[in-house]
Amino acid sequence: MDQADFVHLVRMSEHASADNSRAYRRSVAAFAALGYAWVLGCLALAIGIVLWVVPQVLHGRFRLAMVWLLLGAVGLLWVSLRALWVRLEPPGGVEITALEAPELFEALERIRRKIKGPPIHTVRLDSEFNASIQQVPRFGLLGGAVNHLTIGLPLLMALDRPRFLAVLAHEYGHLRGDHGRFAAWIYRTRLSWMRLNHSLSDDGGPAAAATQAFMRWYFPRFSAKTFALARQDEYEADRIAGRLLGREVTAAALAEIEIRGAWLHEEFWGQHWCGAAGNPLPVGPYRGMRRRLAEPPDAAFANDAMRQALKRISSVDDTHPGLRDRIEALDAAPTVPDWSRGNALGLLGPEAKRWVAHFDKEWCRDNATEWKQHHAWLERVRARAEALGASTAQNSAAELVELARLKRHLDPRANVRPLYETALERSPEHPAALRGLVTCLADDDRDGKLALLHRLWDTASGDRFWAARTALAELETPRLGKEHDAAAFKQWRKRLERAQESEDRAWEELSGTSFFSQISRHDLSEFELAELKAELARCAPLARCWLVRKNLREYAQRRAYLLFVELPGLDDDSRYHLCRALERNLSIPGPTLALWAGESPTLKEIQRYAFDPIFTR
């Protein structure tokens, strides 16, 4: 099924659900039963063939065709039994008990009684900024389920108790009453079919081929048909949390999680890895994370993160609705919240510090090799920075900007403003220097920032989207003694719309045209290439990598790239997600589209047109 057909089926299921919810649920149950009927029918057919063939052979009526029929029946029996007993692994993390965290378990019991939900069988603590409830089948498709609640330690650090309990109420809300049990069963079935689909993908033989053909037809249609149910379940879980803890508390929790999560991803983890510059041995992050999460995020960052989150629309890529839709469904205002007062670590009892130390130790163990590699890379950054710093008087604007970037790699709080100012003295309209200087100005210097952003807009078409977004973030952030400038806001909003249209055309050029048209060899410097190779070496599944520059007509001066990767041993879904992670996290000086060697493009095409690989494991 292609994407357009999938989206069409999702929309049809949403309309059916809105028109008649009960009839929609009956149709979902019937379609789910079709999958079970296929598996049970195959099982019955396989057993019937075996029971018919074996007596024939035992009574001397041996035929070669019977041997092939018996082998096919055994294969079908094996595939059917695998389908019925497909196993889902329980979530990771460390199990905690009521003796260790009595307040947490008392809170869970109060929530369970109010929503009349089933018991939680295990509660686990992990290191993710998240909380989730997962039902794991006991005995495959036809068995009961074990309910696992997983709580992320960073989430306990970030939210106060009422907001954290709203998160728990949302998760528990997925298991509420009859409707919740039906939705949970459908969700569990989705996971089982997904696991079965992956487990059969490499099997051979006619029985496996028949099941694979059925799954290729059935699974995308099942996912599309149940999408509306999963989306409704998210809204209903939010409403339950709002009813138990208050709509404003629940909406504030959703917004704070979005902003704090963006801050952890964009600010905290980068700063923590910078600590490798002075520490050859790994340092645990969670003690420092606890201290930093007790502080309110920067106002400009919070406003920008909130605005970006509210712009994301509810799509078919995720059953979770967008933040704006979730908050508006609660009849609350989608605004930056007041920050949590304190945290919810007290729910873990007196052992909270022990858990912080436990996950710090675990993180150091798991990241020891990568930390040492990062330390070695930062030593090369330091050497390059010292070389550039020794010739500051003769350096070009580009070299001064590079020096500022390297200093920030070593210390995110380094004072690099003089470097950007000197770069602009030597090249007054240097785009990277203008961008860098904007980030260095004081929070209360709105006029200075806007003046630089106007210059950037006028001189660098490739940076207009960034300039407009940054200007709007500044104008939306309340500043002491500064009134809202409606005219400037209107001007920059129109500019952002124009820049977005141009960015869309550029992305279409990068991703929509033939992979190997408008390309040339990459233009990375020796140091940039070494930086990229060090990051690629930390990607364990990667075997080989090619990088080419994509020459865009929309932005002739913009550095844009195609990254081709060879990822043996992974399924296509894992390859897709890994490529998206590489696009977000690699240090490539321009927008990048990552593609894996497969059906399109093929490995032969990459080897023929993408020049030499830049990395081979």
Coordinates of C-alpha atoms in Angstrom, one line a residue:
M1 CA 0.0 0.0 0.0
D2 CA 1.4 3.4 -0.9
Q3 CA 1.2 6.4 1.4
A4 CA -1.7 8.1 -0.4
D5 CA -3.9 5.0 -0.1
F6 CA -2.9 4.7 3.6
V7 CA -3.9 8.3 4.3
H8 CA -7.2 7.8 2.5
L9 CA -8.0 4.8 4.6
V10 CA -7.1 6.7 7.8
R11 CA -9.4 9.5 6.8
M12 CA -12.2 7.1 6.0
S13 CA -11.8 5.5 9.5
E14 CA -11.9 8.9 11.1
H15 CA -15.1 9.8 9.3
A16 CA -16.6 6.4 10.2
S17 CA -15.7 6.9 13.8
A18 CA -17.2 10.4 13.9
D19 CA -20.5 9.2 12.2
N20 CA -21.1 6.2 14.3
S21 CA -18.6 5.3 17.0
R22 CA -20.2 1.9 17.9
A23 CA -20.5 0.7 14.3
Y24 CA -16.8 1.8 13.7
R25 CA -15.7 -0.2 16.7
R26 CA -17.6 -3.2 15.5
S27 CA -15.9 -3.0 12.1
V28 CA -12.5 -2.7 13.8
A29 CA -13.2 -5.8 15.9
A30 CA -14.4 -7.7 12.8
F31 CA -11.2 -6.7 10.8
A32 CA -9.1 -7.7 13.8
A33 CA -10.9 -11.1 13.9
L34 CA -10.0 -11.6 10.2
G35 CA -6.3 -11.7 11.2
Y36 CA -7.0 -14.2 13.9
A37 CA -9.2 -16.2 11.5
W38 CA -6.3 -16.4 9.0
V39 CA -3.9 -17.7 11.6
L40 CA -6.4 -20.2 13.1
G41 CA -7.5 -21.2 9.6
C42 CA -3.9 -21.9 8.5
L43 CA -3.4 -23.8 11.8
A44 CA -6.5 -25.9 11.2
L45 CA -5.6 -26.6 7.6
A46 CA -2.1 -27.6 8.5
I47 CA -3.3 -30.0 11.2
G48 CA -6.0 -31.4 8.8
I49 CA -3.4 -32.1 6.1
V50 CA -1.1 -33.8 8.6
L51 CA -3.9 -35.9 10.0
W52 CA -4.9 -37.0 6.5
V53 CA -1.4 -37.6 5.0
V54 CA 0.2 -39.5 7.9
P55 CA -2.4 -42.4 8.0
Q56 CA -2.1 -42.7 4.2
V57 CA 1.7 -43.1 4.5
L58 CA 1.4 -45.5 7.4
H59 CA -1.0 -47.7 5.4
G60 CA 1.4 -48.0 2.5
R61 CA -0.3 -45.6 0.2
F62 CA 3.0 -43.6 -0.3
R63 CA 3.2 -41.0 -3.1
L64 CA 5.9 -38.4 -3.7
A65 CA 3.2 -35.7 -3.8
M66 CA 2.2 -36.7 -0.3
V67 CA 5.7 -36.0 0.9
W68 CA 5.6 -32.5 -0.6
L69 CA 2.1 -32.0 0.9
L70 CA 3.3 -33.1 4.3
L71 CA 6.4 -30.8 4.2
G72 CA 4.2 -27.9 3.2
A73 CA 1.7 -28.7 6.0
V74 CA 4.5 -28.9 8.6
G75 CA 5.9 -25.5 7.3
L76 CA 2.4 -24.0 7.5
L77 CA 1.9 -25.5 11.0
W78 CA 5.2 -23.9 12.1
V79 CA 4.4 -20.5 10.7
S80 CA 0.9 -20.6 12.3
L81 CA 2.3 -21.6 15.7
R82 CA 4.9 -18.8 15.5
A83 CA 2.1 -16.3 14.8
L84 CA 0.0 -17.5 17.7
W85 CA 2.9 -17.4 20.1
V86 CA 4.6 -14.3 18.9
R87 CA 6.4 -12.8 21.9
L88 CA 6.8 -9.1 22.8
E89 CA 9.7 -8.4 25.1
P90 CA 8.8 -6.5 28.3
P91 CA 10.1 -2.9 28.5
G92 CA 13.5 -2.2 29.8
G93 CA 14.4 -0.3 33.0
V94 CA 14.7 -1.4 36.7
E95 CA 11.7 -2.7 38.5
I96 CA 10.7 -0.8 41.6
T97 CA 8.4 -2.0 44.4
A98 CA 5.9 -0.6 46.8
L99 CA 8.4 -1.1 49.6
E100 CA 10.9 1.2 47.9
A101 CA 8.4 3.8 46.7
P102 CA 5.2 3.6 48.8
E103 CA 3.9 7.1 47.8
L104 CA 4.1 6.3 44.1
F105 CA 2.2 3.0 44.5
E106 CA -0.4 4.7 46.7
A107 CA -0.9 7.4 44.0
L108 CA -1.3 4.7 41.4
E109 CA -3.8 2.8 43.4
R110 CA -5.9 6.0 43.9
I111 CA -5.8 6.6 40.1
R112 CA -6.8 2.9 39.5
R113 CA -9.8 3.1 41.8
K114 CA -11.1 6.4 40.2
I115 CA -10.9 5.1 36.6
K116 CA -11.7 1.5 37.5
G117 CA -8.7 0.2 35.7
P118 CA -6.9 -3.1 35.9
P119 CA -3.9 -3.5 38.2
I120 CA -0.4 -2.5 37.2
H121 CA 1.7 -5.7 37.4
T122 CA 5.2 -4.1 37.3
V123 CA 6.5 -0.6 37.7
R124 CA 9.9 0.2 36.1
L125 CA 12.2 3.2 36.2
D126 CA 14.4 4.1 33.2
S127 CA 16.5 7.0 32.0
E128 CA 14.1 8.3 29.3
F129 CA 12.2 11.6 29.4
N130 CA 8.9 9.8 29.1
A131 CA 6.3 7.6 30.8
S132 CA 4.4 4.7 29.2
I133 CA 2.1 1.8 29.9
Q134 CA 2.7 -1.3 27.8
Q135 CA 0.6 -4.5 27.7
V136 CA 2.7 -7.6 26.9
P137 CA 0.8 -10.7 25.9
R138 CA 1.4 -13.7 28.3
F139 CA 0.9 -16.4 25.7
G140 CA 1.0 -14.7 22.3
L141 CA -2.1 -13.5 20.3
L142 CA -4.6 -15.6 22.3
G143 CA -3.2 -15.0 25.8
G144 CA -3.9 -12.4 28.5
A145 CA -1.7 -9.4 29.1
V146 CA 0.7 -8.1 31.7
N147 CA 0.6 -4.4 32.4
H148 CA 4.0 -2.7 32.7
L149 CA 4.3 1.0 33.7
T150 CA 7.6 2.6 32.8
I151 CA 8.6 5.9 34.3
G152 CA 11.5 8.0 33.2
L153 CA 13.7 9.5 35.9
P154 CA 14.2 12.8 34.0
L155 CA 10.4 13.2 33.9
L156 CA 10.3 12.9 37.7
M157 CA 13.0 15.6 37.8
A158 CA 11.2 18.0 35.5
L159 CA 7.6 18.0 36.7
D160 CA 6.0 18.8 40.1
R161 CA 3.8 16.2 41.7
P162 CA 0.4 17.3 40.3
R163 CA 1.7 17.5 36.7
F164 CA 3.5 14.2 37.0
L165 CA 0.3 12.6 38.4
A166 CA -1.5 14.0 35.4
V167 CA 0.9 12.1 33.2
L168 CA 0.3 8.9 35.2
A169 CA -3.4 9.4 34.9
H170 CA -3.1 9.8 31.1
E171 CA -1.2 6.6 30.9
Y172 CA -3.5 4.7 33.1
G173 CA -6.4 6.2 31.1
H174 CA -5.5 3.9 28.2
L175 CA -6.6 0.9 30.3
R176 CA -9.9 2.4 31.6
G177 CA -13.2 0.4 31.6
D178 CA -14.5 -1.6 28.6
H179 CA -13.5 1.0 26.0
G180 CA -10.0 1.1 27.4
R181 CA -9.7 -2.7 27.4
F182 CA -10.9 -2.8 23.8
A183 CA -8.4 -0.1 22.7
A184 CA -5.6 -1.8 24.6
W185 CA -6.4 -5.1 23.0
I186 CA -6.3 -3.5 19.5
Y187 CA -3.0 -1.7 20.4
R188 CA -1.6 -5.0 21.6
T189 CA -2.8 -6.7 18.4
R190 CA -1.1 -4.0 16.3
L191 CA 2.2 -4.6 18.1
S192 CA 1.8 -8.4 17.6
W193 CA 1.1 -8.1 13.9
M194 CA 4.0 -5.7 13.5
R195 CA 6.4 -8.1 15.3
L196 CA 5.1 -11.1 13.3
N197 CA 5.5 -9.1 10.0
H198 CA 9.1 -8.4 10.9
S199 CA 9.9 -11.9 12.1
L200 CA 8.6 -13.5 8.9
S201 CA 10.3 -11.0 6.5
D202 CA 13.4 -13.2 6.0
D203 CA 11.7 -16.6 6.0
G204 CA 11.6 -18.7 2.9
G205 CA 9.3 -21.5 1.7
P206 CA 5.8 -21.5 0.3
A207 CA 4.0 -21.3 3.7
A208 CA 6.0 -18.3 4.9
A209 CA 5.5 -16.7 1.4
A210 CA 1.7 -17.1 1.7
T211 CA 1.7 -15.6 5.2
Q212 CA 4.0 -12.7 4.1
A213 CA 1.6 -12.0 1.2
F214 CA -1.3 -11.9 3.6
M215 CA 0.5 -9.7 6.0
R216 CA 1.6 -7.2 3.3
W217 CA -2.1 -6.9 2.4
Y218 CA -3.5 -7.0 5.9
F219 CA -1.2 -5.2 8.2
P220 CA -1.2 -1.7 6.5
R221 CA -5.0 -1.9 6.3
F222 CA -5.3 -2.9 9.9
S223 CA -3.1 0.0 10.9
A224 CA -5.1 2.4 8.9
K225 CA -8.5 1.1 10.1
T226 CA -7.4 1.3 13.8
F227 CA -5.7 4.6 13.5
A228 CA -8.8 6.7 14.5
L229 CA -9.4 4.4 17.5
A230 CA -5.8 5.0 18.7
R231 CA -6.1 8.7 18.1
Q232 CA -9.4 8.9 20.0
D233 CA -7.8 6.9 22.8
E234 CA -5.1 9.6 23.3
Y235 CA -7.8 12.3 23.6
E236 CA -9.8 10.2 26.0
A237 CA -6.7 9.6 28.2
D238 CA -6.1 13.3 28.3
R239 CA -9.7 14.0 29.3
I240 CA -9.3 11.4 32.1
A241 CA -6.2 13.1 33.4
G242 CA -8.0 16.5 33.2
R243 CA -10.9 15.2 35.1
L244 CA -8.7 13.8 37.9
L245 CA -6.0 16.5 38.2
G246 CA -7.6 19.4 36.5
R247 CA -7.6 20.6 32.8
E248 CA -5.2 23.4 33.5
V249 CA -2.8 21.1 35.3
T250 CA -2.9 18.6 32.5
A251 CA -2.5 21.2 29.7
A252 CA 0.5 22.7 31.6
A253 CA 2.1 19.3 31.9
L254 CA 1.7 18.7 28.2
A255 CA 3.3 22.1 27.4
E256 CA 6.1 21.8 29.9
I257 CA 7.0 18.3 28.7
E258 CA 7.2 19.6 25.2
I259 CA 9.5 22.5 26.1
R260 CA 11.7 20.7 28.6
G261 CA 12.1 17.8 26.1
A262 CA 13.2 20.2 23.4
W263 CA 15.6 21.8 25.9
L264 CA 17.1 18.4 26.9
H265 CA 17.6 17.5 23.2
E266 CA 18.9 20.8 21.9
E267 CA 20.8 22.2 24.9
F268 CA 21.5 19.9 27.8
W269 CA 22.9 16.9 26.0
G270 CA 25.2 19.0 23.9
Q271 CA 26.5 20.8 26.9
H272 CA 27.0 17.5 28.8
W273 CA 29.1 16.0 26.0
C274 CA 31.3 19.1 26.0
G275 CA 32.4 17.9 29.4
A276 CA 34.5 15.3 27.5
A277 CA 37.0 18.1 26.7
G278 CA 38.4 18.1 30.2
N279 CA 37.4 14.6 31.3
P280 CA 38.9 11.5 29.5
L281 CA 36.6 9.3 31.6
P282 CA 32.8 9.6 31.3
V283 CA 30.7 11.7 33.6
G284 CA 27.2 10.7 34.5
P285 CA 24.5 13.3 33.3
Y286 CA 21.6 12.8 35.7
R287 CA 23.0 14.6 38.8
G288 CA 23.6 17.7 36.7
M289 CA 20.3 17.2 34.8
R290 CA 18.4 17.3 38.2
R291 CA 20.0 20.6 39.1
R292 CA 19.4 22.2 35.6
L293 CA 15.8 21.0 35.4
A294 CA 15.1 22.8 38.7
E295 CA 15.8 26.1 36.8
P296 CA 13.3 27.7 34.4
P297 CA 14.2 27.4 30.7
D298 CA 15.4 30.5 28.9
A299 CA 12.3 32.6 28.0
A300 CA 13.3 33.0 24.3
F301 CA 14.0 29.3 24.0
A302 CA 10.7 28.3 25.7
N303 CA 8.7 30.6 23.4
D304 CA 10.4 29.3 20.3
A305 CA 10.0 25.7 21.3
M306 CA 6.3 26.2 22.2
R307 CA 5.7 28.0 18.9
Q308 CA 7.3 25.2 16.9
A309 CA 5.3 22.6 18.9
L310 CA 2.0 24.4 18.2
K311 CA 2.8 24.6 14.5
R312 CA 3.1 20.8 14.2
I313 CA -0.1 19.3 12.9
S314 CA -1.6 16.0 13.9
S315 CA -0.4 13.7 11.1
V316 CA -0.8 10.0 10.2
D317 CA 2.8 9.4 11.2
D318 CA 1.9 9.2 14.9
T319 CA -1.3 8.3 16.7
H320 CA -0.5 11.0 19.2
P321 CA -2.3 14.3 18.2
G322 CA -0.3 17.5 17.9
L323 CA 0.2 19.6 21.1
R324 CA -2.3 22.4 19.9
D325 CA -5.0 19.8 19.3
R326 CA -4.5 18.1 22.6
I327 CA -4.5 21.3 24.7
E328 CA -7.5 22.8 22.8
A329 CA -9.4 19.5 23.3
L330 CA -9.0 20.2 27.1
D331 CA -10.5 23.6 26.6
A332 CA -7.3 25.2 27.8
A333 CA -5.1 28.0 26.4
P334 CA -2.1 26.8 24.4
T335 CA 0.5 29.1 26.0
V336 CA 3.9 28.7 27.7
P337 CA 3.0 27.5 31.2
D338 CA 4.2 28.7 34.6
W339 CA 7.1 26.3 35.4
S340 CA 6.8 23.5 37.9
R341 CA 7.6 24.3 41.5
G342 CA 9.8 21.5 42.7
N343 CA 9.8 18.0 41.3
A344 CA 8.1 14.6 41.8
L345 CA 11.2 12.7 42.9
G346 CA 9.7 12.5 46.4
L347 CA 7.3 9.8 45.0
L348 CA 10.4 7.5 44.9
G349 CA 10.8 7.8 48.7
P350 CA 14.1 8.4 50.4
E351 CA 16.0 6.3 47.8
A352 CA 15.7 9.0 45.0
K353 CA 19.4 10.0 45.2
R354 CA 20.3 6.3 44.9
W355 CA 18.4 6.0 41.6
V356 CA 20.2 9.1 40.3
A357 CA 23.5 7.6 41.2
H358 CA 22.4 4.2 39.7
F359 CA 21.5 5.7 36.3
D360 CA 24.6 7.9 36.3
K361 CA 26.7 4.8 36.7
E362 CA 24.8 2.8 34.1
W363 CA 25.1 5.7 31.6
C364 CA 28.9 5.9 32.2
R365 CA 29.2 2.1 31.6
D366 CA 27.1 2.2 28.4
N367 CA 28.8 5.3 26.9
A368 CA 32.4 4.7 27.9
T369 CA 33.7 4.0 24.4
E370 CA 31.8 6.8 22.8
W371 CA 32.9 9.2 25.5
K372 CA 36.6 8.4 24.9
Q373 CA 36.2 8.9 21.2
H374 CA 34.5 12.2 21.8
H375 CA 37.3 13.2 24.1
A376 CA 39.8 12.4 21.4
W377 CA 37.8 14.4 18.9
L378 CA 37.6 17.4 21.2
E379 CA 41.4 17.2 21.6
R380 CA 41.6 17.6 17.8
V381 CA 39.1 20.5 18.1
R382 CA 41.3 22.1 20.7
A383 CA 44.4 21.7 18.5
R384 CA 42.6 23.3 15.5
A385 CA 41.3 26.2 17.7
E386 CA 44.8 26.8 19.0
A387 CA 46.2 26.9 15.5
L388 CA 43.5 29.4 14.4
G389 CA 43.8 31.4 17.6
A390 CA 47.6 31.9 16.9
S391 CA 46.9 33.8 13.7
T392 CA 43.8 35.8 14.6
A393 CA 45.2 39.1 13.2
Q394 CA 45.5 37.5 9.7
N395 CA 42.5 35.2 9.8
S396 CA 39.6 35.7 7.3
A397 CA 36.0 36.2 8.4
A398 CA 35.3 32.5 7.6
E399 CA 38.3 31.4 9.8
L400 CA 37.1 33.7 12.7
V401 CA 33.6 32.2 12.5
E402 CA 35.1 28.7 12.5
L403 CA 37.2 29.6 15.5
A404 CA 34.1 30.8 17.3
R405 CA 32.3 27.5 16.5
L406 CA 35.2 25.5 17.7
K407 CA 35.4 27.4 21.0
R408 CA 31.7 26.8 21.5
H409 CA 32.3 23.0 20.9
L410 CA 34.8 23.2 23.8
D411 CA 32.7 25.4 26.0
P412 CA 29.1 26.3 25.2
R413 CA 29.4 29.4 27.4
A414 CA 32.6 30.7 25.8
N415 CA 32.6 34.4 25.0
V416 CA 33.0 34.4 21.2
R417 CA 31.3 37.8 20.6
P418 CA 34.6 39.6 19.8
L419 CA 35.4 37.0 17.1
Y420 CA 32.1 37.6 15.3
E421 CA 32.5 41.4 15.6
T422 CA 36.0 41.2 14.1
A423 CA 34.7 38.9 11.3
L424 CA 32.1 41.5 10.5
E425 CA 34.7 44.3 10.4
R426 CA 36.6 42.3 7.8
S427 CA 33.4 41.1 5.9
P428 CA 30.4 43.3 6.9
E429 CA 27.8 41.0 5.4
H430 CA 29.2 37.6 6.3
P431 CA 26.0 35.5 7.0
A432 CA 27.5 33.1 9.5
A433 CA 29.1 36.0 11.5
L434 CA 25.7 37.9 11.5
R435 CA 24.0 34.7 12.8
G436 CA 26.6 34.1 15.4
L437 CA 26.5 37.7 16.7
V438 CA 22.7 37.6 17.1
T439 CA 23.1 34.7 19.5
C440 CA 25.7 36.5 21.5
L441 CA 23.8 39.7 22.2
A442 CA 22.2 40.2 25.6
D443 CA 18.5 39.2 26.1
D444 CA 17.5 42.9 26.6
D445 CA 19.2 44.1 23.4
R446 CA 16.1 43.6 21.2
D447 CA 17.0 46.5 18.9
G448 CA 20.5 45.2 18.3
K449 CA 19.2 41.7 17.4
L450 CA 16.6 43.0 15.0
A451 CA 19.0 45.3 13.3
L452 CA 21.4 42.3 12.6
L453 CA 18.5 40.1 11.5
H454 CA 17.4 42.8 9.0
R455 CA 20.9 42.8 7.6
L456 CA 20.9 39.0 7.4
W457 CA 17.5 39.1 5.6
D458 CA 18.8 41.6 3.0
T459 CA 22.1 40.0 2.3
A460 CA 21.7 36.2 2.7
S461 CA 18.7 34.6 1.0
G462 CA 19.7 31.1 2.3
D463 CA 19.4 32.4 5.9
R464 CA 16.1 34.2 5.6
F465 CA 14.0 31.4 7.3
W466 CA 16.3 31.4 10.3
A467 CA 16.3 35.2 10.5
A468 CA 12.5 35.4 10.4
R469 CA 12.0 32.6 12.9
T470 CA 14.5 34.2 15.3
A471 CA 13.0 37.6 14.9
L472 CA 9.5 36.3 15.7
A473 CA 10.8 34.4 18.7
E474 CA 12.4 37.6 20.0
L475 CA 9.2 39.7 19.4
E476 CA 7.0 37.1 21.1
T477 CA 9.2 37.0 24.2
P478 CA 8.2 39.6 26.9
R479 CA 11.1 41.9 27.8
L480 CA 11.1 44.3 30.7
G481 CA 10.5 47.8 29.4
K482 CA 9.7 46.6 25.9
E483 CA 6.2 46.8 24.5
H484 CA 4.9 44.5 21.8
D485 CA 5.8 45.8 18.3
A486 CA 2.8 44.9 16.2
A487 CA 4.1 46.4 13.0
A488 CA 7.5 44.6 13.3
F489 CA 5.7 41.3 14.2
K490 CA 3.5 41.6 11.2
Q491 CA 6.4 42.3 8.9
W492 CA 8.5 39.3 10.1
R493 CA 5.5 37.0 10.0
K494 CA 5.0 37.8 6.3
R495 CA 8.7 37.3 5.8
L496 CA 8.5 33.9 7.5
E497 CA 5.7 32.8 5.2
R498 CA 7.8 33.8 2.1
A499 CA 10.9 32.1 3.5
Q500 CA 8.9 29.0 4.3
E501 CA 7.7 28.8 0.7
S502 CA 11.3 29.1 -0.5
E503 CA 12.4 26.4 2.0
D504 CA 9.7 24.1 0.8
R505 CA 10.9 24.5 -2.8
A506 CA 14.5 23.9 -1.7
W507 CA 13.6 20.7 0.2
E508 CA 11.5 19.5 -2.8
E509 CA 14.6 20.0 -4.9
L510 CA 16.8 18.1 -2.5
S511 CA 14.4 15.2 -1.9
G512 CA 12.1 15.1 -4.9
T513 CA 14.5 15.3 -7.9
S514 CA 16.5 12.4 -9.1
F515 CA 19.0 11.4 -6.5
F516 CA 22.0 11.7 -8.8
S517 CA 21.1 14.9 -10.7
Q518 CA 22.6 18.2 -9.8
I519 CA 25.3 16.6 -7.6
S520 CA 29.1 17.1 -7.3
R521 CA 31.8 15.9 -4.9
H522 CA 31.4 17.0 -1.3
D523 CA 33.1 20.3 -0.4
L524 CA 33.9 19.5 3.3
S525 CA 37.2 20.8 4.6
E526 CA 39.7 18.3 6.0
F527 CA 38.7 19.2 9.5
E528 CA 34.9 19.0 8.7
L529 CA 35.4 15.6 7.1
A530 CA 37.3 14.3 10.1
E531 CA 34.6 15.6 12.4
L532 CA 32.0 13.8 10.3
K533 CA 33.9 10.5 10.2
A534 CA 34.3 10.5 14.0
E535 CA 30.5 10.8 14.3
L536 CA 29.9 8.0 11.7
A537 CA 32.2 5.7 13.6
R538 CA 29.9 5.9 16.6
C539 CA 27.0 4.6 14.5
A540 CA 27.4 0.8 14.9
P541 CA 25.0 -0.5 12.2
L542 CA 26.8 1.6 9.5
A543 CA 29.1 -0.3 7.1
R544 CA 29.8 2.4 4.4
C545 CA 28.9 5.9 3.7
W546 CA 29.0 8.3 0.7
L547 CA 28.4 12.1 0.8
V548 CA 27.7 14.3 -2.2
R549 CA 26.8 17.9 -2.6
K550 CA 23.4 18.7 -4.0
N551 CA 23.5 21.9 -6.0
L552 CA 20.2 23.7 -5.5
R553 CA 18.7 26.1 -8.0
E554 CA 16.6 27.8 -5.2
Y555 CA 19.7 28.6 -3.1
A556 CA 22.8 28.5 -5.3
Q557 CA 25.1 29.3 -2.4
R558 CA 23.6 27.0 0.1
R559 CA 25.6 23.9 1.0
A560 CA 23.2 20.9 0.8
Y561 CA 24.0 17.2 0.8
L562 CA 22.8 13.7 0.1
L563 CA 24.2 11.1 2.5
F564 CA 24.0 7.5 1.2
V565 CA 24.5 4.8 3.8
E566 CA 24.9 1.0 3.7
L567 CA 23.1 -0.6 6.7
P568 CA 23.3 -4.4 6.5
G569 CA 21.4 -6.4 9.0
L570 CA 18.5 -3.9 9.6
D571 CA 15.0 -4.0 8.4
D572 CA 13.6 -1.1 6.4
D573 CA 11.7 0.5 9.3
S574 CA 14.9 0.6 11.4
R575 CA 16.9 2.0 8.4
Y576 CA 14.3 4.7 8.0
H577 CA 14.5 5.8 11.6
L578 CA 18.2 5.7 11.7
C579 CA 18.5 7.8 8.5
R580 CA 16.2 10.4 10.1
A581 CA 18.4 10.4 13.2
L582 CA 21.5 10.9 11.1
E583 CA 19.9 13.9 9.4
R584 CA 19.2 15.5 12.8
N585 CA 22.4 14.8 14.6
L586 CA 25.4 14.7 12.2
S587 CA 27.7 17.7 11.9
I588 CA 27.2 18.4 8.2
P589 CA 27.3 22.1 7.3
G590 CA 24.0 22.3 5.5
P591 CA 20.6 20.5 5.1
T592 CA 21.1 16.8 4.5
L593 CA 18.9 14.0 3.2
A594 CA 20.0 10.5 4.3
L595 CA 19.2 7.5 2.1
W596 CA 20.0 3.8 2.6
A597 CA 21.2 1.4 -0.1
G598 CA 18.1 -0.7 -1.1
E599 CA 15.7 -0.7 -3.9
S600 CA 15.9 3.0 -4.6
P601 CA 18.7 3.9 -4.7
T602 CA 20.4 0.6 -5.2
L603 CA 23.9 -0.1 -3.9
K604 CA 25.2 -0.3 -7.5
E605 CA 23.8 3.1 -8.4
I606 CA 25.4 4.6 -5.3
Q607 CA 28.8 3.0 -6.1
R608 CA 28.5 4.2 -9.7
Y609 CA 27.4 7.9 -9.2
A610 CA 28.2 8.9 -5.6
F611 CA 32.0 9.0 -6.0
D612 CA 34.2 7.3 -3.4
P613 CA 32.8 6.4 0.1
I614 CA 33.9 8.8 2.8
F615 CA 33.7 6.1 5.5
T616 CA 34.2 2.3 5.5
R617 CA 34.0 0.3 8.7

